[in-house]
Coordinates of C-alpha atoms in Angstrom, one line a residue:
M1 CA 119.7 64.4 159.9
S2 CA 120.3 62.1 156.9
K3 CA 117.3 60.4 155.1
A4 CA 118.5 57.0 156.5
E5 CA 118.3 58.3 160.0
R6 CA 114.9 60.0 159.4
L7 CA 113.6 56.7 158.3
G8 CA 114.9 54.8 161.3
F9 CA 118.2 53.4 160.0
S10 CA 121.8 54.0 161.0
K11 CA 123.6 55.4 158.0
T12 CA 127.0 54.0 159.0
R13 CA 125.6 50.6 159.5
L14 CA 123.9 50.7 156.1
E15 CA 127.3 51.4 154.5
R16 CA 128.4 48.0 155.7
I17 CA 126.2 46.5 152.9
D18 CA 128.3 48.0 150.2
R19 CA 131.6 46.9 151.9
F20 CA 130.3 43.4 152.5
L21 CA 129.1 42.9 148.9
D22 CA 132.3 44.3 147.5
E23 CA 134.8 42.6 149.7
K24 CA 133.1 39.1 149.8
Y25 CA 131.5 38.8 146.4
V26 CA 132.2 41.4 143.7
G27 CA 135.8 42.3 144.4
P28 CA 137.1 38.7 144.5
G29 CA 135.2 37.8 141.3
R30 CA 132.6 35.5 143.0
M31 CA 129.8 37.6 141.5
P32 CA 129.9 39.8 138.4
H33 CA 128.0 42.6 140.0
A34 CA 125.5 43.4 142.7
Q35 CA 122.7 45.9 143.0
F36 CA 120.7 46.3 146.2
L37 CA 117.7 48.6 146.7
L38 CA 116.2 49.2 150.1
A39 CA 113.1 51.3 150.9
R40 CA 111.1 52.2 154.0
G41 CA 107.7 53.8 153.8
G42 CA 108.0 54.0 150.0
E43 CA 111.3 56.0 150.2
V44 CA 114.6 54.6 149.0
V45 CA 116.9 54.4 152.0
H46 CA 119.9 52.9 150.4
Q47 CA 121.2 51.7 147.0
T48 CA 124.3 49.7 146.2
V49 CA 125.6 49.5 142.6
L50 CA 128.8 47.5 142.3
G51 CA 130.8 45.7 139.5
M52 CA 130.4 45.2 135.8
Q53 CA 127.2 44.8 133.9
D54 CA 129.2 43.0 131.2
P55 CA 132.6 42.1 132.5
E56 CA 133.7 40.7 129.1
R57 CA 133.3 44.1 127.5
G58 CA 134.1 46.3 130.5
V59 CA 130.6 47.8 130.8
K60 CA 129.8 49.0 134.3
L61 CA 126.7 48.2 136.2
G62 CA 124.1 51.0 136.2
E63 CA 121.0 51.7 138.3
D64 CA 118.9 50.9 135.3
T65 CA 120.6 47.6 134.3
V66 CA 118.2 44.9 133.0
Y67 CA 118.3 41.4 134.6
R68 CA 116.8 38.0 134.1
I69 CA 114.7 37.6 137.2
Y70 CA 113.7 33.9 136.6
S71 CA 111.4 32.9 139.5
M72 CA 110.7 36.4 140.7
T73 CA 108.3 36.2 137.8
K74 CA 106.2 33.9 139.9
P75 CA 104.7 36.6 142.3
V76 CA 103.8 38.6 139.2
T77 CA 101.9 35.7 137.7
S78 CA 100.2 35.0 141.0
V79 CA 99.0 38.6 141.3
A80 CA 97.6 38.4 137.7
L81 CA 95.7 35.2 138.6
M82 CA 94.4 36.7 141.9
S83 CA 93.1 39.7 139.9
L84 CA 90.9 37.3 138.0
V85 CA 89.9 35.6 141.2
E86 CA 88.7 39.0 142.4
E87 CA 86.5 39.3 139.3
G88 CA 84.8 35.9 140.1
L89 CA 86.2 34.3 136.9
I90 CA 88.1 31.6 138.8
A91 CA 88.2 30.4 142.4
L92 CA 91.0 29.0 144.6
D93 CA 89.0 25.9 145.3
D94 CA 88.1 25.3 141.7
P95 CA 89.3 21.9 140.4
V96 CA 92.0 22.7 137.9
S97 CA 90.3 20.3 135.4
R98 CA 87.4 22.7 135.3
H99 CA 89.6 25.1 133.4
I100 CA 91.9 22.4 131.8
P101 CA 89.5 19.5 130.9
E102 CA 92.3 17.4 129.5
W103 CA 93.8 17.1 133.0
K104 CA 90.7 15.4 134.4
D105 CA 92.3 12.0 134.6
L106 CA 95.8 12.8 135.8
G107 CA 97.2 10.0 137.9
V108 CA 99.9 9.8 140.6
F109 CA 103.2 8.0 139.6
S110 CA 103.6 4.5 141.0
A111 CA 106.1 2.9 138.5
G112 CA 107.6 3.1 135.0
V113 CA 109.5 5.4 132.8
N114 CA 108.5 7.8 130.0
P115 CA 106.4 7.1 128.0
V116 CA 104.9 4.1 129.9
F117 CA 103.9 5.0 133.4
A118 CA 101.8 3.1 136.0
T119 CA 99.6 5.4 138.1
T120 CA 97.1 5.5 140.9
P121 CA 94.2 7.9 141.3
P122 CA 94.9 11.0 143.4
G123 CA 93.4 11.3 146.8
R124 CA 91.6 14.4 145.7
P125 CA 91.5 16.6 142.6
M126 CA 94.1 19.3 142.1
Q127 CA 92.7 22.7 143.0
V128 CA 93.8 26.2 141.8
V129 CA 95.2 26.9 145.3
D130 CA 97.6 23.9 144.8
L131 CA 99.1 25.6 141.8
L132 CA 99.7 28.8 143.7
R133 CA 101.3 27.2 146.8
H134 CA 103.2 24.4 145.0
T135 CA 101.2 21.5 146.4
S136 CA 99.9 20.4 143.0
G137 CA 102.0 17.2 142.5
L138 CA 103.8 18.8 139.5
T139 CA 107.6 19.1 139.4
Y140 CA 110.6 20.6 137.6
G141 CA 112.9 18.7 135.3
F142 CA 116.1 20.2 136.8
Q143 CA 115.4 18.4 140.2
N144 CA 117.1 15.2 138.8
R145 CA 115.2 13.2 141.4
T146 CA 112.5 10.9 139.9
N147 CA 111.4 9.2 136.7
V148 CA 108.8 12.0 136.4
D149 CA 111.2 14.9 136.3
A150 CA 113.4 12.8 133.9
A151 CA 110.3 12.8 131.6
Y152 CA 110.1 16.6 131.9
R153 CA 113.8 16.9 130.9
K154 CA 113.4 14.5 127.9
L155 CA 110.5 16.6 126.6
K156 CA 112.4 19.9 127.3
L157 CA 109.1 20.9 129.0
E158 CA 110.4 24.1 130.6
A159 CA 112.4 25.4 127.6
M160 CA 111.3 29.1 127.3
H161 CA 113.3 29.6 124.1
G162 CA 112.5 26.2 122.5
E163 CA 109.8 25.4 120.0
H164 CA 106.7 24.9 122.1
D165 CA 104.3 27.4 123.7
L166 CA 102.2 27.3 126.8
E167 CA 99.4 25.4 125.2
A168 CA 101.8 22.7 124.1
M169 CA 103.3 22.5 127.6
I170 CA 99.8 21.9 129.0
D171 CA 99.2 19.1 126.5
M172 CA 102.5 17.5 127.4
L173 CA 101.7 17.6 131.1
A174 CA 98.3 15.9 130.4
R175 CA 100.3 12.8 129.4
L176 CA 102.6 12.7 132.5
P177 CA 101.8 11.6 136.0
L178 CA 101.9 13.7 139.2
E179 CA 104.7 13.2 141.7
F180 CA 102.2 12.9 144.6
S181 CA 98.5 13.4 145.3
P182 CA 97.7 17.2 145.5
G183 CA 98.0 18.7 148.9
E184 CA 100.3 15.9 150.3
A185 CA 103.6 17.8 149.9
W186 CA 105.3 21.0 148.7
N187 CA 107.4 20.6 145.5
Y188 CA 108.8 23.5 143.5
S189 CA 107.4 23.1 140.1
V190 CA 106.0 24.4 136.8
A191 CA 102.8 25.0 138.6
T192 CA 103.2 28.8 138.2
D193 CA 103.6 28.3 134.4
V194 CA 100.2 26.6 134.6
C195 CA 98.9 29.6 136.5
G196 CA 100.1 31.7 133.6
Y197 CA 98.2 29.5 131.2
L198 CA 95.1 29.9 133.2
V199 CA 95.5 33.7 133.2
Q200 CA 95.8 34.0 129.4
K201 CA 93.0 31.4 128.9
I202 CA 90.5 33.1 131.2
A203 CA 91.5 36.7 130.2
G204 CA 91.3 35.7 126.5
K205 CA 94.6 37.4 125.8
P206 CA 98.3 36.4 125.6
L207 CA 100.0 36.4 129.0
D208 CA 102.4 39.3 128.2
Q209 CA 99.4 41.5 127.2
V210 CA 97.6 40.6 130.5
F211 CA 100.7 41.5 132.5
Q212 CA 101.1 44.8 130.6
E213 CA 97.5 45.8 131.0
R214 CA 96.9 44.7 134.6
I215 CA 100.3 45.2 136.3
F216 CA 103.1 46.8 134.3
E217 CA 101.3 49.9 132.8
P218 CA 99.4 50.8 136.0
L219 CA 102.6 50.4 138.1
K220 CA 104.8 52.2 135.5
M221 CA 107.1 49.2 135.3
V222 CA 108.6 50.4 132.1
D223 CA 111.5 47.9 131.8
T224 CA 109.7 44.6 132.6
G225 CA 108.7 42.1 130.0
F226 CA 109.4 38.6 128.5
H227 CA 112.3 39.8 126.3
V228 CA 114.9 42.5 126.0
R229 CA 113.6 45.3 123.7
D230 CA 116.0 46.9 121.2
D231 CA 116.2 50.1 123.3
Q232 CA 117.3 48.0 126.4
R233 CA 120.1 46.0 124.8
G234 CA 122.8 48.3 126.1
R235 CA 121.6 47.9 129.6
F236 CA 121.2 44.1 129.6
A237 CA 123.5 42.2 132.1
A238 CA 125.7 39.2 131.4
C239 CA 124.7 36.0 133.3
Y240 CA 127.3 33.6 134.8
D241 CA 127.5 30.1 136.2
A242 CA 129.3 29.6 139.5
V243 CA 132.2 27.1 139.1
L244 CA 134.5 25.4 141.7
G245 CA 136.9 27.6 143.6
G246 CA 134.6 30.6 143.8
K247 CA 135.0 31.4 140.1
M248 CA 132.5 32.2 137.3
K249 CA 131.9 31.1 133.7
L250 CA 129.8 33.1 131.2
Q251 CA 126.4 31.4 130.9
D252 CA 124.5 33.9 128.7
D253 CA 126.2 36.6 126.7
P254 CA 123.9 39.7 126.6
Q255 CA 124.8 40.4 123.0
T256 CA 123.8 37.0 121.7
S257 CA 121.2 36.0 124.4
P258 CA 117.9 34.3 123.4
Y259 CA 116.3 36.9 125.6
L260 CA 116.8 39.4 122.8
A261 CA 113.9 37.9 121.0
P262 CA 110.3 37.1 122.2
P263 CA 110.2 33.5 123.6
A264 CA 108.0 30.8 122.2
L265 CA 106.9 29.9 125.8
L266 CA 105.6 32.8 127.9
S267 CA 106.8 31.4 131.2
G268 CA 104.8 32.7 134.2
G269 CA 107.2 30.7 136.3
G270 CA 110.5 32.3 135.2
G271 CA 110.4 34.2 131.9
L272 CA 110.6 37.9 132.8
V273 CA 113.4 40.5 132.7
S274 CA 113.3 43.5 134.9
T275 CA 115.2 46.2 136.7
A276 CA 115.7 46.8 140.4
A277 CA 113.6 50.0 140.2
D278 CA 110.7 48.3 138.4
Y279 CA 110.6 45.4 140.8
M280 CA 110.7 47.7 143.8
R281 CA 107.5 49.3 142.4
F282 CA 105.9 45.8 142.3
A283 CA 107.1 45.1 145.9
G284 CA 105.8 48.6 147.0
M285 CA 102.4 47.7 145.7
L286 CA 102.4 44.5 147.7
L287 CA 103.6 46.4 150.8
N288 CA 100.7 48.8 150.4
R289 CA 98.3 45.9 150.2
G290 CA 97.6 46.2 146.5
E291 CA 98.0 49.8 145.6
L292 CA 100.8 52.2 144.5
D293 CA 100.6 55.9 143.6
G294 CA 96.9 55.6 143.0
A295 CA 97.0 52.5 140.9
R296 CA 95.0 49.7 142.5
I297 CA 96.0 46.2 141.4
L298 CA 94.5 44.1 144.1
A299 CA 92.2 44.6 147.1
P300 CA 93.9 44.7 150.6
K301 CA 92.2 41.5 151.7
T302 CA 93.4 39.7 148.6
V303 CA 97.1 40.6 149.4
D304 CA 96.5 39.6 153.0
L305 CA 95.3 36.2 151.8
M306 CA 98.3 35.8 149.5
A307 CA 100.7 36.7 152.3
S308 CA 99.3 34.0 154.7
N309 CA 100.7 30.5 155.1
H310 CA 98.6 28.1 153.0
L311 CA 100.6 24.9 153.6
P312 CA 98.3 22.2 154.9
G313 CA 98.1 21.9 158.7
G314 CA 100.1 25.2 159.2
S315 CA 103.3 23.3 158.3
D316 CA 106.6 25.0 157.3
L317 CA 108.7 24.2 154.2
T318 CA 111.1 22.0 156.1
E319 CA 108.2 19.7 157.0
M320 CA 106.4 19.8 153.6
S321 CA 109.1 20.2 151.0
R322 CA 110.2 17.3 148.7
S323 CA 112.4 19.5 146.5
L324 CA 116.1 18.9 146.3
F325 CA 116.3 22.4 144.8
S326 CA 114.3 25.2 146.3
E327 CA 114.4 29.0 146.7
S328 CA 113.7 28.5 150.3
T329 CA 114.4 25.8 152.9
N330 CA 113.9 27.8 156.0
A331 CA 112.3 26.5 159.2
G332 CA 109.5 28.8 160.4
V333 CA 108.7 29.7 156.8
G334 CA 105.5 28.7 155.1
F335 CA 104.2 29.3 151.6
G336 CA 101.4 31.7 150.5
L337 CA 99.9 32.3 147.1
G338 CA 103.0 33.1 145.2
F339 CA 105.8 33.6 147.8
A340 CA 107.2 32.3 151.0
V341 CA 105.8 33.7 154.3
V342 CA 107.6 33.9 157.7
F343 CA 105.2 32.8 160.5
D344 CA 107.7 31.8 163.2
P345 CA 110.7 34.3 163.1
P346 CA 112.9 32.7 165.8
Q347 CA 112.9 29.4 163.8
T348 CA 114.6 31.1 160.8
L349 CA 117.7 32.0 162.9
I350 CA 118.0 35.4 161.1
P351 CA 116.5 38.8 161.9
C352 CA 113.1 39.1 160.2
S353 CA 109.5 39.9 161.0
L354 CA 106.3 38.0 161.5
G355 CA 104.4 38.2 158.2
E356 CA 107.4 39.0 156.1
F357 CA 107.1 37.5 152.6
Y358 CA 109.6 37.0 149.8
W359 CA 111.0 35.0 146.9
G360 CA 114.0 34.9 144.6
G361 CA 115.2 33.8 141.2
A362 CA 117.6 31.2 139.9
A363 CA 120.3 33.8 139.1
S364 CA 120.6 34.7 142.8
T365 CA 118.1 37.7 142.6
A366 CA 115.8 38.2 145.6
F367 CA 113.2 40.5 147.1
W368 CA 111.3 40.8 150.4
V369 CA 108.4 42.7 151.8
D370 CA 108.2 43.4 155.5
P371 CA 104.8 44.9 156.4
M372 CA 105.6 45.1 160.1
E373 CA 108.6 47.4 159.5
D374 CA 107.3 49.0 156.3
V375 CA 110.4 47.8 154.5
T376 CA 110.9 46.5 150.9
A377 CA 114.2 45.2 149.5
V378 CA 115.3 44.1 146.0
F379 CA 118.7 42.4 145.3
M380 CA 119.9 41.9 141.7
T381 CA 122.8 40.0 140.3
Q382 CA 123.3 37.3 137.6
L383 CA 124.9 34.2 139.1
L384 CA 123.5 30.6 138.7
P385 CA 122.5 28.7 140.8
S386 CA 120.9 30.7 143.6
S387 CA 122.1 28.2 146.1
T388 CA 125.8 29.1 145.5
Y389 CA 126.0 31.6 148.4
P390 CA 123.8 32.5 151.4
I391 CA 123.5 36.1 150.2
R392 CA 119.8 36.4 150.9
R393 CA 120.2 35.6 154.6
E394 CA 123.3 37.8 154.8
L395 CA 121.4 40.8 153.4
R396 CA 118.6 40.4 155.9
T397 CA 121.2 40.4 158.8
L398 CA 122.9 43.5 157.4
V399 CA 119.6 45.4 156.9
Y400 CA 118.1 44.6 160.2
S401 CA 121.3 45.3 162.0
A402 CA 121.1 48.8 160.6
L403 CA 117.4 49.3 161.6
M404 CA 117.4 51.4 164.8
E405 CA 113.7 52.3 165.1
T406 CA 111.5 49.2 164.9
N407 CA 107.7 48.8 164.9
G408 CA 107.8 45.2 166.0

């Protein structure tokens, strides 16, 4: 009996994953490479490694390739913040202005353009939980939707490799209005960068140091950080933009990338680089409700709280979202404290489990954790934007089509 069969999967059906990724994406040049790691019960069931890590120089993808994970940084930041919640240093229902006093008088946009805005008072103060679940009223400059996000773009608010740091970002946000009153809607935003600011302020240490001490060292995530170390340079992947006709254009050369040096802005919303193996350890900790190989990061009840739908009124993202760009637009999917949560599987129209939680990154990376089936999965590639192909939904279909022994 093969390991796949012992763990409840069909080996021949799992092999479809490799063929699918190669024939649809990597072979035709729609993606530069693809790595997929699937585990059940903490054991790797299947791994796919296809394509070129650096197509321009003919460097093949390896199991230890280093990727920009963009918004897959958000769950890491959320875990760090929740570890401080556990210590009683901050609470989910705290007004954010208790920790960021200069935000006490933030108003909601009613008219105007930067730098002159007319605002109205919010219906209630922004709470810490609003930052974690993206109901804060903050936004992202790349949404290209409102006068507020235009102000973000003008200020280059989200520039990780620009000139300003986290403190300067907080100061800039203090002078800009909210898109809406906290709790009224879901809008993908810089809120998780604000969570990162709170983490380093409350912990009294830079965010990268907090991550290292509280998450990366205990979990033995040896390749994850805010920049590519000298010893990782040979393993760093090229990143591409998708262009019309299913083609690609080099977006970030791994030999000249700004990621080769520490960034000015330690972005808890999107700044990390990592490997599939490292991120699988992080996902495994979440699957085990806060612990992996004897390293306890969070208590079980804390992870349960994070993996519950926190959208007001039990809504899903299709009802609450105002984002034109989002990592998730699924019906039947809510949002917890750092990631999306499936609470009505039939509404998603793909095979999945009640209580499954997940997120992804701008360069089409993705992960999911399925506590019901004891499954974790990590997908890595480097193709912007993440909305180019429905790869995340396709991978779920392929994985669950190969799962023969289910718990649900």
